[in-house]
Short mmCIF file of C-alpha atoms in Angstrom, two decimals:
data_model
loop_
_atom_site.label_atom_id
_atom_site.label_comp_id
_atom_site.label_asym_id
_atom_site.label_seq_id
_atom_site.Cartn_x
_atom_site.Cartn_y
_atom_site.Cartn_z
CA MET B 142 0.25 0.06 -0.09
CA LYS B 143 1.06 3.63 -0.78
CA ARG B 144 2.39 5.47 2.28
CA ILE B 145 0.87 8.56 1.50
CA LEU B 146 -2.00 9.29 2.76
CA ALA B 147 -3.29 5.91 2.17
CA VAL B 148 -6.81 6.09 3.30
CA VAL B 149 -9.25 3.53 4.62
CA PHE B 150 -12.79 4.97 4.08
CA LEU B 151 -15.82 3.85 5.93
CA SER B 152 -14.99 0.12 4.95
CA ALA B 153 -13.03 -0.04 7.88
CA LEU B 154 -14.06 3.23 9.41
CA ALA B 155 -17.60 1.27 10.26
CA LEU B 156 -16.08 -1.15 12.07
CA GLN B 157 -16.09 1.66 15.18
CA ALA B 158 -18.82 4.00 13.99
CA GLY B 159 -17.71 7.84 14.91
CA ALA B 160 -13.79 6.83 15.59
CA GLN B 161 -11.76 9.65 14.17
CA ASP B 162 -8.32 9.45 13.18
CA TRP B 163 -5.30 12.08 12.69
CA ARG B 164 -6.35 12.58 9.19
CA ASP B 165 -10.10 14.08 10.21
CA ALA B 166 -8.27 16.48 12.11
CA LEU B 167 -6.02 17.44 9.29
CA ASN B 168 -9.25 18.13 6.79
CA TYR B 169 -11.04 20.28 9.20
CA SER B 170 -7.62 21.98 9.92
CA GLU B 171 -6.41 22.61 6.97
CA ASN B 172 -6.95 25.76 4.70
CA ASP B 173 -7.18 26.02 0.88
CA TYR B 174 -8.09 29.91 0.56
CA LEU B 175 -10.82 31.10 -1.25
CA GLY B 176 -12.16 34.82 -0.98
CA THR B 177 -12.25 37.96 -3.75
CA ALA B 178 -11.78 37.96 -7.28
CA ARG B 179 -8.90 40.07 -6.95
CA SER B 180 -7.47 38.03 -3.99
CA VAL B 181 -7.62 34.95 -5.56
CA GLY B 182 -6.09 36.52 -9.24
CA MET B 183 -2.83 37.61 -7.02
CA GLY B 184 -2.10 34.18 -5.73
CA ASN B 185 -3.84 35.38 -2.41
CA ALA B 186 -0.53 37.00 -1.78
CA MET B 187 -2.13 39.64 0.04
CA THR B 188 -0.32 39.84 3.71
CA ALA B 189 1.20 43.28 3.21
CA VAL B 190 -1.13 44.40 0.05
CA GLY B 191 -4.66 44.89 2.16
CA GLY B 192 -7.27 47.30 0.89
CA ASP B 193 -9.34 44.15 -0.45
CA LEU B 194 -11.72 42.35 1.72
CA GLY B 195 -10.43 38.98 0.50
CA SER B 196 -7.02 40.14 2.44
CA LEU B 197 -8.62 40.28 5.79
CA THR B 198 -8.22 36.50 5.75
CA PHE B 199 -4.49 36.72 6.14
CA ASN B 200 -3.77 40.08 7.67
CA PRO B 201 -6.57 42.07 9.19
CA ALA B 202 -4.79 45.27 9.17
CA GLY B 203 -5.34 45.09 5.40
CA SER B 204 -8.93 46.97 6.04
CA ALA B 205 -6.99 49.80 7.60
CA VAL B 206 -5.32 50.56 3.93
CA ALA B 207 -8.39 51.48 2.14
CA SER B 208 -9.45 54.98 2.65
CA TYR B 209 -13.25 54.29 1.40
CA SER B 210 -15.80 52.15 2.77
CA GLN B 211 -17.08 49.25 0.39
CA PHE B 212 -19.28 46.48 -0.04
CA THR B 213 -18.49 43.04 -1.98
CA ILE B 214 -20.26 39.88 -3.13
CA THR B 215 -18.69 36.97 -4.63
CA PRO B 216 -20.10 34.45 -6.32
CA GLY B 217 -18.10 31.35 -8.00
CA LEU B 218 -18.01 27.96 -9.25
CA SER B 219 -15.94 25.00 -8.38
CA ILE B 220 -14.76 22.16 -11.00
CA SER B 221 -13.39 19.08 -9.73
CA THR B 222 -11.95 16.62 -11.73
CA VAL B 223 -10.70 13.36 -10.64
CA THR B 224 -9.01 10.54 -12.77
CA ALA B 225 -9.15 7.12 -10.60
CA GLN B 226 -7.45 3.71 -11.44
CA GLY B 227 -6.87 0.56 -9.60
CA THR B 228 -2.85 0.33 -8.64
CA LEU B 229 -2.88 -3.10 -8.14
CA SER B 230 -3.36 -6.30 -10.36
CA ASP B 231 -6.75 -7.10 -9.87
CA GLY B 232 -9.64 -4.85 -9.30
CA PHE B 233 -11.00 -1.32 -10.80
CA GLN B 234 -8.74 -1.56 -13.81
CA ASP B 235 -10.73 1.08 -15.70
CA LYS B 236 -9.12 4.16 -16.20
CA VAL B 237 -12.03 6.65 -15.05
CA ARG B 238 -12.41 10.35 -14.90
CA THR B 239 -15.40 12.15 -13.00
CA ARG B 240 -16.09 15.61 -13.24
CA ASN B 241 -18.61 17.49 -10.65
CA ASN B 242 -19.50 21.09 -10.55
CA ARG B 243 -20.48 23.35 -7.55
CA MET B 244 -21.92 27.02 -7.28
CA GLY B 245 -20.88 28.69 -4.14
CA MET B 246 -20.56 32.24 -2.60
CA PRO B 247 -16.43 32.52 -1.84
CA ASN B 248 -16.64 36.20 -0.41
CA PHE B 249 -19.23 38.81 0.73
CA GLY B 250 -18.82 41.41 2.89
CA ALA B 251 -18.91 45.15 3.88
CA MET B 252 -16.12 47.77 5.22
CA MET B 253 -16.85 51.09 6.87
CA VAL B 254 -14.08 53.39 7.27
CA TYR B 255 -14.40 56.41 9.40
CA ASP B 256 -12.11 59.61 8.73
CA THR B 257 -10.86 61.24 12.11
CA ARG B 258 -9.99 64.39 10.01
CA ASN B 259 -6.58 64.19 11.73
CA LYS B 260 -3.74 65.19 10.16
CA ARG B 261 -1.45 63.08 12.24
CA GLY B 262 -1.65 59.88 14.52
CA LEU B 263 -4.77 57.99 14.10
CA LYS B 264 -5.84 59.03 10.84
CA ARG B 265 -8.77 56.21 10.03
CA ILE B 266 -10.77 53.56 11.72
CA SER B 267 -12.37 50.82 10.06
CA PHE B 268 -14.82 48.20 10.69
CA GLY B 269 -17.08 45.76 8.91
CA ILE B 270 -17.97 41.96 8.56
CA VAL B 271 -16.76 39.65 5.77
CA GLY B 272 -16.83 36.10 4.97
CA ASN B 273 -14.58 34.21 3.02
CA VAL B 274 -14.01 30.42 2.14
CA THR B 275 -11.40 29.08 3.69
CA ARG B 276 -11.83 25.43 2.38
CA ASP B 277 -13.67 24.10 -0.65
CA TYR B 278 -14.35 20.08 -0.39
CA THR B 279 -15.65 19.68 -3.82
CA ASN B 280 -14.23 16.24 -4.82
CA LYS B 281 -16.09 13.53 -6.70
CA LEU B 282 -14.61 10.02 -8.23
CA SER B 283 -15.72 6.68 -9.55
CA ALA B 284 -13.93 3.42 -10.27
CA THR B 285 -14.82 0.56 -12.36
CA GLY B 286 -13.19 -3.12 -12.99
CA THR B 287 -13.80 -6.67 -12.47
CA ASN B 288 -12.40 -8.72 -10.08
CA ALA B 289 -11.38 -12.48 -9.85
CA SER B 290 -9.90 -12.59 -6.53
CA THR B 291 -11.70 -10.58 -3.86
CA SER B 292 -15.32 -8.86 -3.11
CA VAL B 293 -17.00 -6.43 -0.82
CA ALA B 294 -19.31 -9.64 -0.02
CA GLY B 295 -16.35 -11.55 1.01
CA SER B 296 -15.06 -8.49 3.00
CA LEU B 297 -18.56 -7.94 4.96
CA ALA B 298 -18.70 -12.18 5.47
CA SER B 299 -15.08 -12.01 6.76
CA GLN B 300 -16.44 -9.28 9.39
CA ALA B 301 -19.03 -11.38 10.42
CA ASP B 302 -17.10 -14.33 11.65
CA GLY B 303 -17.16 -14.95 15.15
CA TYR B 304 -21.14 -13.41 16.00
CA THR B 305 -24.00 -15.75 16.08
CA THR B 306 -26.92 -15.09 13.82
CA ASP B 307 -28.90 -13.46 16.71
CA VAL B 308 -26.17 -10.99 17.17
CA LEU B 309 -26.46 -10.40 13.73
CA ASP B 310 -29.89 -9.64 13.70
CA GLY B 311 -29.79 -7.25 16.62
CA SER B 312 -29.70 -9.13 19.74
CA PHE B 313 -26.43 -8.07 21.71
CA TYR B 314 -25.59 -7.25 24.79
CA GLY B 315 -21.92 -6.06 25.85
CA SER B 316 -18.76 -4.42 24.52
CA ASN B 317 -18.10 -6.81 21.58
CA ILE B 318 -20.55 -5.98 19.14
CA PRO B 319 -20.41 -5.88 15.45
CA SER B 320 -20.66 -2.71 13.32
CA TRP B 321 -23.60 -1.54 11.53
CA GLU B 322 -21.99 -2.56 8.40
CA THR B 323 -21.50 -6.07 9.32
CA MET B 324 -25.22 -6.08 10.33
CA VAL B 325 -26.60 -4.64 7.53
CA GLY B 326 -24.40 -7.02 5.23
CA TRP B 327 -26.04 -9.66 7.03
CA GLN B 328 -29.74 -8.09 7.11
CA SER B 329 -29.59 -7.08 3.68
CA GLY B 330 -28.83 -10.41 2.68
CA ILE B 331 -25.31 -9.79 1.01
CA VAL B 332 -24.39 -12.53 3.65
CA GLU B 333 -25.32 -15.78 4.42
CA GLN B 334 -24.55 -18.79 6.43
CA ILE B 335 -23.99 -22.30 4.42
CA ASN B 336 -23.06 -25.19 6.91
CA GLY B 337 -22.03 -22.83 9.83
CA SER B 338 -19.51 -20.40 8.15
CA TYR B 339 -20.32 -16.86 6.55
CA VAL B 340 -20.33 -16.66 3.23
CA GLY B 341 -20.72 -13.88 0.60
CA LEU B 342 -23.13 -13.64 -2.37
CA THR B 343 -20.19 -13.74 -4.60
CA GLU B 344 -18.61 -16.33 -2.91
CA SER B 345 -18.54 -20.48 -2.62
CA LEU B 346 -18.03 -22.92 0.00
CA LEU B 347 -15.60 -25.41 -0.99
CA ASP B 348 -16.07 -28.80 0.15
CA ASN B 349 -12.78 -28.71 2.35
CA GLY B 350 -14.24 -25.46 4.03
CA LYS B 351 -12.28 -23.00 1.82
CA ILE B 352 -14.19 -20.03 0.68
CA VAL B 353 -13.58 -18.98 -2.49
CA LEU B 354 -14.68 -15.99 -4.80
CA THR B 355 -17.25 -17.85 -7.34
CA ASP B 356 -16.65 -16.54 -10.35
CA LYS B 357 -15.09 -12.66 -11.74
CA ILE B 358 -17.60 -9.94 -10.67
CA GLY B 359 -18.24 -6.59 -11.84
CA GLN B 360 -17.40 -3.65 -9.08
CA TYR B 361 -17.82 0.06 -8.55
CA TYR B 362 -16.59 2.52 -6.14
CA GLY B 363 -18.01 5.99 -5.76
CA LEU B 364 -16.82 8.70 -3.40
CA ASP B 365 -18.66 12.19 -3.50
CA ARG B 366 -17.43 14.74 -1.27
CA LYS B 367 -19.35 17.96 -1.03
CA GLY B 368 -19.10 21.28 1.38
CA SER B 369 -16.68 24.49 2.34
CA LYS B 370 -15.22 25.44 5.61
CA TYR B 371 -16.24 29.33 6.04
CA ASP B 372 -14.42 32.21 8.29
CA LEU B 373 -16.81 35.34 9.08
CA LEU B 374 -14.31 38.06 10.16
CA MET B 375 -15.64 40.73 12.42
CA ASN B 376 -13.11 43.02 11.81
CA PHE B 377 -11.69 45.86 13.15
CA GLY B 378 -8.70 48.37 11.87
CA LEU B 379 -6.58 51.27 12.85
CA ASP B 380 -4.71 53.84 10.42
CA PHE B 381 -1.99 55.71 11.81
CA ASN B 382 -0.52 58.57 9.86
CA ASP B 383 -0.77 56.21 6.40
CA LYS B 384 2.18 54.51 7.64
CA PHE B 385 1.45 51.98 10.14
CA TYR B 386 -1.94 49.84 10.20
CA LEU B 387 -3.12 47.65 12.76
CA GLY B 388 -5.90 45.32 12.70
CA ALA B 389 -7.58 42.41 14.53
CA ASN B 390 -10.52 39.91 13.56
CA LEU B 391 -12.72 37.85 15.52
CA GLY B 392 -13.32 34.87 13.31
CA ILE B 393 -16.09 32.41 13.33
CA THR B 394 -15.48 29.39 11.09
CA SER B 395 -18.25 27.56 9.86
CA LEU B 396 -17.88 23.73 8.63
CA ASN B 397 -20.60 21.86 6.31
CA TYR B 398 -18.57 19.06 4.97
CA ARG B 399 -20.52 15.24 3.43
CA ASN B 400 -18.90 12.35 2.50
CA ASP B 401 -21.15 9.69 0.28
CA GLU B 402 -19.20 6.41 -0.40
CA THR B 403 -20.78 3.67 -2.33
CA ARG B 404 -19.59 0.13 -3.28
CA SER B 405 -21.47 -1.98 -5.49
CA GLU B 406 -20.63 -5.75 -7.24
CA GLU B 407 -22.78 -7.24 -10.43
CA ALA B 408 -22.83 -10.54 -12.01
CA LEU B 409 -21.15 -10.60 -15.92
CA SER B 410 -23.15 -11.77 -18.38
CA GLY B 411 -22.92 -15.60 -18.93
CA ILE B 412 -21.91 -16.81 -15.48
CA ASP B 413 -23.63 -18.91 -13.20
CA TYR B 414 -23.19 -18.12 -9.60
CA GLY B 415 -25.27 -20.71 -8.09
CA ASN B 416 -27.56 -18.50 -6.40
CA ASP B 417 -28.70 -16.33 -9.29
CA PHE B 418 -26.40 -13.55 -7.90
CA LYS B 419 -27.71 -10.35 -9.78
CA SER B 420 -25.99 -7.66 -7.94
CA LEU B 421 -25.27 -5.57 -4.75
CA ARG B 422 -24.58 -2.65 -2.87
CA ILE B 423 -23.90 -0.98 0.26
CA ARG B 424 -23.66 2.73 0.64
CA SER B 425 -22.27 4.96 3.72
CA SER B 426 -22.82 8.27 4.24
CA TYR B 427 -21.79 10.96 7.09
CA ARG B 428 -22.30 14.78 7.57
CA ASP B 429 -20.36 16.89 9.79
CA ASN B 430 -21.28 20.23 10.58
CA GLY B 431 -19.42 22.32 12.96
CA SER B 432 -18.42 25.89 14.09
CA GLY B 433 -15.31 27.48 16.05
CA LEU B 434 -14.02 30.83 17.36
CA TYR B 435 -10.30 32.20 16.84
CA ALA B 436 -8.79 35.58 17.03
CA LYS B 437 -6.26 37.07 14.55
CA ILE B 438 -3.67 40.39 14.86
CA GLY B 439 -1.91 41.82 12.39
CA PHE B 440 -0.33 44.96 11.29
CA ILE B 441 1.13 46.35 7.72
CA ALA B 442 4.24 48.65 7.76
CA ARG B 443 5.55 51.32 4.83
CA PRO B 444 8.69 52.03 5.76
CA VAL B 445 9.43 53.98 2.45
CA ALA B 446 7.61 55.02 -0.46
CA GLY B 447 6.28 52.15 -2.34
CA LEU B 448 7.22 49.34 0.20
CA ARG B 449 4.91 47.01 2.31
CA ILE B 450 5.29 44.66 5.20
CA GLY B 451 3.13 43.16 6.86
CA ALA B 452 2.69 40.18 9.39
CA ALA B 453 0.10 38.31 11.13
CA ILE B 454 -0.62 35.46 13.83
CA GLN B 455 -3.54 33.78 14.34
CA THR B 456 -4.86 31.44 17.44
CA PRO B 457 -5.93 27.84 17.38
CA THR B 458 -9.27 27.41 16.29
CA LEU B 459 -11.71 25.18 18.59
CA ILE B 460 -14.46 23.92 16.21
CA THR B 461 -16.87 21.70 17.18
CA VAL B 462 -18.16 19.31 14.99
CA HIS B 463 -21.81 16.94 15.47
CA GLU B 464 -21.63 14.10 12.80
CA THR B 465 -24.32 11.89 11.76
CA TYR B 466 -23.77 8.67 10.18
CA GLN B 467 -25.62 5.96 8.49
CA LEU B 468 -25.39 3.15 5.93
CA ASP B 469 -27.36 0.89 4.10
CA GLY B 470 -27.42 -2.36 2.02
CA SER B 471 -29.04 -4.05 -1.25
CA SER B 472 -29.23 -7.34 -2.56
CA LEU B 473 -30.52 -8.74 -5.46
CA ALA B 474 -29.98 -12.98 -5.43
CA TYR B 475 -32.43 -15.82 -5.32
CA GLN B 476 -34.91 -13.87 -7.32
CA GLU B 477 -35.32 -11.83 -4.14
CA GLN B 478 -34.66 -8.08 -3.60
CA MET B 479 -33.45 -7.31 0.24
CA SER B 480 -32.57 -4.15 1.60
CA LYS B 481 -31.57 -2.97 5.58
CA SER B 482 -30.87 0.67 6.44
CA SER B 483 -28.77 1.43 9.75
CA PRO B 484 -29.80 3.93 12.39
CA ILE B 485 -28.73 7.17 12.23
CA ASP B 486 -25.99 7.41 14.51
CA GLU B 487 -24.91 10.88 16.10
CA TRP B 488 -22.00 11.89 18.02
CA ALA B 489 -19.99 15.17 18.43
CA PHE B 490 -16.33 15.66 19.37
CA ASN B 491 -14.20 18.93 18.83
CA VAL B 492 -11.21 19.75 16.62
CA ILE B 493 -8.52 22.28 17.78
CA ALA B 494 -6.94 23.43 14.70
CA PRO B 495 -2.96 25.09 14.76
CA TRP B 496 -2.07 28.28 15.08
CA ARG B 497 -0.80 30.10 12.05
CA ALA B 498 1.85 32.59 11.27
CA ASN B 499 2.15 34.80 7.94
CA VAL B 500 4.54 37.19 6.71
CA GLY B 501 4.56 39.44 3.55
CA ILE B 502 6.32 42.19 1.37
CA ALA B 503 4.71 44.18 -1.24
CA TYR B 504 5.97 46.88 -3.42
CA THR B 505 4.23 49.21 -5.32
CA ILE B 506 5.27 50.35 -8.80
CA GLY B 507 3.96 54.25 -9.17
CA GLN B 508 0.58 53.86 -10.77
CA PHE B 509 1.77 50.83 -12.84
CA GLY B 510 1.06 47.93 -10.46
CA LEU B 511 2.53 45.72 -7.69
CA VAL B 512 4.35 42.70 -6.76
CA SER B 513 3.84 40.24 -3.55
CA ALA B 514 5.11 37.58 -1.76
CA ASP B 515 3.68 35.60 1.19
CA TYR B 516 5.20 32.94 3.98
CA GLU B 517 2.54 31.10 5.70
CA TYR B 518 3.91 28.64 8.87
CA THR B 519 1.19 26.36 10.41
CA ASP B 520 2.68 23.25 12.84
CA PHE B 521 -0.02 20.58 12.58
CA ARG B 522 1.41 18.94 15.05
CA SER B 523 -0.31 21.14 17.63
CA MET B 524 -3.44 19.89 16.54
CA ARG B 525 -5.70 17.95 18.90
CA LEU B 526 -9.22 15.94 19.15
CA ARG B 527 -11.42 15.91 22.26
CA ALA B 528 -14.47 14.42 23.35
CA ALA B 529 -17.27 17.01 22.66
CA TYR B 530 -18.84 16.43 26.23
CA ASP B 531 -17.34 15.40 29.53
CA ASP B 532 -18.81 11.67 29.62
CA ASP B 533 -17.36 7.95 29.41
CA TYR B 534 -19.87 7.38 26.43
CA TYR B 535 -17.48 9.23 24.26
CA TYR B 536 -14.44 8.14 22.97
CA ASP B 537 -11.31 8.99 24.25
CA PHE B 538 -8.52 10.57 21.56
CA GLY B 539 -5.47 9.96 23.66
CA ASP B 540 -4.07 7.63 21.40
CA THR B 541 -4.99 9.74 18.10
CA ASN B 542 -3.63 12.70 19.80
CA LEU B 543 -0.25 10.58 20.18
CA ASP B 544 -0.72 9.67 15.96
CA ILE B 545 -0.92 13.36 15.30
CA GLN B 546 2.17 14.25 16.75
CA ASP B 547 4.08 10.93 15.70
CA PHE B 548 2.82 11.40 11.68
CA THR B 549 2.44 15.29 11.16
CA GLY B 550 4.68 18.22 11.51
CA PRO B 551 5.14 21.92 10.04
CA VAL B 552 3.74 23.03 6.35
CA HIS B 553 5.06 25.82 4.49
CA ALA B 554 3.06 27.90 2.02
CA VAL B 555 4.39 30.35 -0.36
CA ARG B 556 2.38 32.93 -1.98
CA LEU B 557 3.28 34.95 -4.92
CA GLY B 558 1.29 37.51 -6.67
CA ALA B 559 1.91 40.40 -9.33
CA GLU B 560 -0.82 43.37 -10.63
CA ILE B 561 -0.54 45.34 -13.66
CA LYS B 562 -2.33 48.65 -14.56
CA PRO B 563 -2.01 49.45 -18.06
CA ASP B 564 -4.92 51.61 -17.89
CA PRO B 565 -6.19 53.48 -14.57
CA ALA B 566 -9.26 51.68 -14.88
CA LEU B 567 -7.95 48.04 -15.85
CA ALA B 568 -5.96 45.82 -13.94
CA LEU B 569 -4.36 42.28 -14.80
CA ARG B 570 -3.38 39.96 -12.33
CA VAL B 571 -1.37 36.45 -11.91
CA GLY B 572 -0.29 34.40 -8.69
CA TYR B 573 1.24 31.19 -7.82
CA ASN B 574 1.19 28.81 -4.80
CA LEU B 575 3.19 26.06 -3.42
CA THR B 576 2.16 24.20 -0.45
CA THR B 577 4.26 21.58 1.25
CA GLY B 578 2.34 18.46 2.93
CA ALA B 579 1.45 17.79 6.46
CA GLN B 580 2.51 14.15 6.62
CA TYR B 581 6.25 13.43 7.61
CA ASN B 582 6.04 9.69 9.13
CA TRP B 583 4.37 6.55 8.24
CA LEU B 584 3.60 3.40 10.44
CA THR B 585 5.39 0.19 8.88
CA ASP B 586 4.36 -3.58 8.70
CA ASP B 587 5.94 -4.48 12.18
CA GLY B 588 4.08 -1.22 14.10
CA ARG B 589 7.42 1.11 13.68
CA VAL B 590 6.91 5.04 12.91
CA ALA B 591 9.24 5.74 10.15
CA PRO B 592 9.98 8.86 7.88
CA LEU B 593 8.91 9.14 4.67
CA THR B 594 11.46 9.38 1.98
CA SER B 595 12.06 12.60 0.17
CA ASN B 596 10.48 11.68 -3.04
CA GLU B 597 7.61 10.96 -0.98
CA ARG B 598 7.52 14.20 0.65
CA LYS B 599 7.73 15.86 -2.87
CA ASP B 600 4.77 14.01 -4.00
CA GLN B 601 2.66 15.53 -0.87
CA LEU B 602 3.26 19.46 -2.70
CA ARG B 603 0.50 21.19 -3.86
CA SER B 604 0.65 24.00 -6.33
CA ALA B 605 -1.83 26.61 -7.99
CA VAL B 606 -1.91 28.98 -10.27
CA SER B 607 -4.19 31.51 -10.78
CA PHE B 608 -5.17 34.65 -12.99
CA GLY B 609 -7.61 37.59 -12.88
CA ILE B 610 -8.49 41.05 -14.55
CA GLY B 611 -10.43 43.69 -12.93
CA TYR B 612 -12.36 46.76 -13.97
CA SER B 613 -13.14 50.27 -11.96
CA SER B 614 -15.40 52.66 -12.88
CA PRO B 615 -15.03 56.33 -12.73
CA ARG B 616 -17.71 56.31 -10.13
CA SER B 617 -18.11 53.73 -7.33
CA PHE B 618 -18.67 50.42 -9.20
CA PHE B 619 -15.80 47.87 -9.60
CA VAL B 620 -16.06 44.27 -10.78
CA ASP B 621 -13.40 41.31 -10.59
CA ALA B 622 -12.91 38.23 -12.07
CA ALA B 623 -10.22 35.35 -11.53
CA VAL B 624 -9.74 31.43 -12.17
CA ARG B 625 -7.61 29.12 -9.92
CA PHE B 626 -6.01 26.00 -11.27
CA GLN B 627 -4.77 23.54 -8.58
CA TYR B 628 -3.70 20.15 -8.84
CA LEU B 629 -3.93 18.23 -5.59
CA PRO B 630 -1.36 15.47 -4.57
CA SER B 631 -2.22 12.20 -5.39
CA GLU B 632 -4.43 9.81 -3.05
CA TYR B 633 -4.82 6.18 -2.42
CA LEU B 634 -7.93 4.43 -1.29
CA THR B 635 -8.93 0.87 -0.37
CA PRO B 636 -12.65 0.79 -0.73
CA TYR B 637 -12.42 -2.64 1.34
CA TRP B 638 -10.34 -4.93 3.49
CA TYR B 639 -10.52 -8.50 4.77
CA TYR B 640 -10.73 -9.22 8.27
CA PHE B 641 -10.29 -11.94 10.93
CA LYS B 642 -10.96 -12.08 15.04
CA GLY B 643 -8.05 -11.45 17.25
CA SER B 644 -7.28 -13.41 20.60
CA ASP B 645 -9.45 -10.78 22.03
CA GLY B 646 -12.34 -11.28 20.20
CA SER B 647 -11.42 -7.81 18.40
CA THR B 648 -11.96 -7.46 14.49
CA LEU B 649 -8.61 -6.88 12.91
CA VAL B 650 -7.52 -6.64 9.45
CA ASP B 651 -6.33 -9.50 7.50
CA GLY B 652 -2.78 -8.21 5.87
CA ASP B 653 -2.77 -11.79 3.84
CA VAL B 654 -5.44 -10.91 1.90
CA VAL B 655 -4.59 -8.28 -0.80
CA THR B 656 -7.39 -5.98 -1.65
CA PRO B 657 -8.06 -3.32 -4.33
CA GLU B 658 -6.48 -0.02 -4.13
CA VAL B 659 -7.60 3.03 -5.69
CA GLY B 660 -5.33 5.64 -6.63
CA ALA B 661 -6.83 9.12 -7.60
CA GLN B 662 -5.51 12.14 -9.47
CA SER B 663 -7.53 15.33 -8.47
CA ALA B 664 -7.59 18.67 -10.31
CA LEU B 665 -9.75 21.42 -8.88
CA CYS B 666 -10.56 25.03 -11.15
CA ASN B 667 -12.42 27.67 -9.20
CA ALA B 668 -13.96 30.58 -11.18
CA LEU B 669 -14.84 33.69 -9.32
CA VAL B 670 -16.66 37.09 -10.02
CA THR B 671 -16.57 39.97 -7.38
CA LEU B 672 -19.17 42.85 -7.64
CA GLY B 673 -18.08 45.88 -5.49
CA TRP B 674 -19.22 49.12 -4.52
CA ARG B 675 -17.04 51.82 -2.78
CA PHE B 676 -18.31 54.69 -0.93
#
């Protein structure tokens, strides 16, 4: 299996519904900034630029740079393209490209500037409310192929081993109980019992007691992610002598994330499976909604004409996440349709996202344009997961937090931007981003924490290029447009595992059975248009 962000999705997670790991903390802590079209067009290198409502995410002092009040609204379109294919010899061999579009509102806001009319000292006070998207989760993939070795049905049957049929029907007491996935597989007819052994619909029980795949089957795997992370900023800024700008944000983070995973199998034409097997499907989904709070302070200084230097620091963000989880299964065999859904499982947990620091420099070339550069530092080792309530019912994240320290580390982001004004009313923009990965180590087969190779670290690099254009009318209206192209690191997913019972009765992954792995390469395009008014 690949070491870089190898992901076992709900096929394994369902064995302990609601058991988050370090990747969940990373998923809700990472940022991938959007905002106004001007900010995105300049690669979000806005720490020392200011004057734009999109810049307030990076430096709250940016509001104090502008000498005018303003209002903006930014509709946007996200286009995700994912190419997926199996990486091993058996399973999901087809190369499938999936495209998904989503409309959103990456930015909205209003900023009021009050002129003190002082000739020296405090010249302006700014305050306002701004919303900027800090993460777009749009991503959808599909994988298809045939398999002659393993199956989802066989995976579910291996999970059922060691449990009685009464327990699988829902009559259980104590701590060692099957997962909802195991019970849904049984109750929807995907798993059956033959001569005391649990067998999947795609499998046969031989006379020697060995269970094998009856014949080749067709397989489908789908993963659909949706949602975004939004920061609502309550901003306050001060302008001293048009030389030093100071600002602060109170940030309210809003999280909406949806993950739907579908695994299905079907009979191939002309093959007799012995049980009139036609198809089966198991679908799992969870919805996470959360909110959090943080503070950020920053400054911009103008030591000489044309030069600006800025810096800002953000506190950790405490996000409370409410999660709902459900799965359903269905099968068509023995000329009978069967289906079953699990109850909706609800629970809550806290994510403590790490603190951030960024610095920037910008240089204005007269009225012709400007260039800017940003650096941002985030240490993901400071992430933590916590139970949302002080109750023994909720999961203890002690081991997960140790994993965070073992597997993650600092992330470095460089952002570059330029704006050229061939005409006072027209602006052309370009930007570039490069961000390192958060994973530094991996877990070996013998349980050791080992460092990734330099090439594996390079595989995590995330880059983006952006282009923009802007027009300012002689009056108050202005409009900006931008497009950003981003190539994401390769992702490796294992749709299902086979399992066995440990000596203590726990369900463990059977590493001797090789199950398919899907490699996915994702690209994301964001197109934005900002409509704004100055007054």
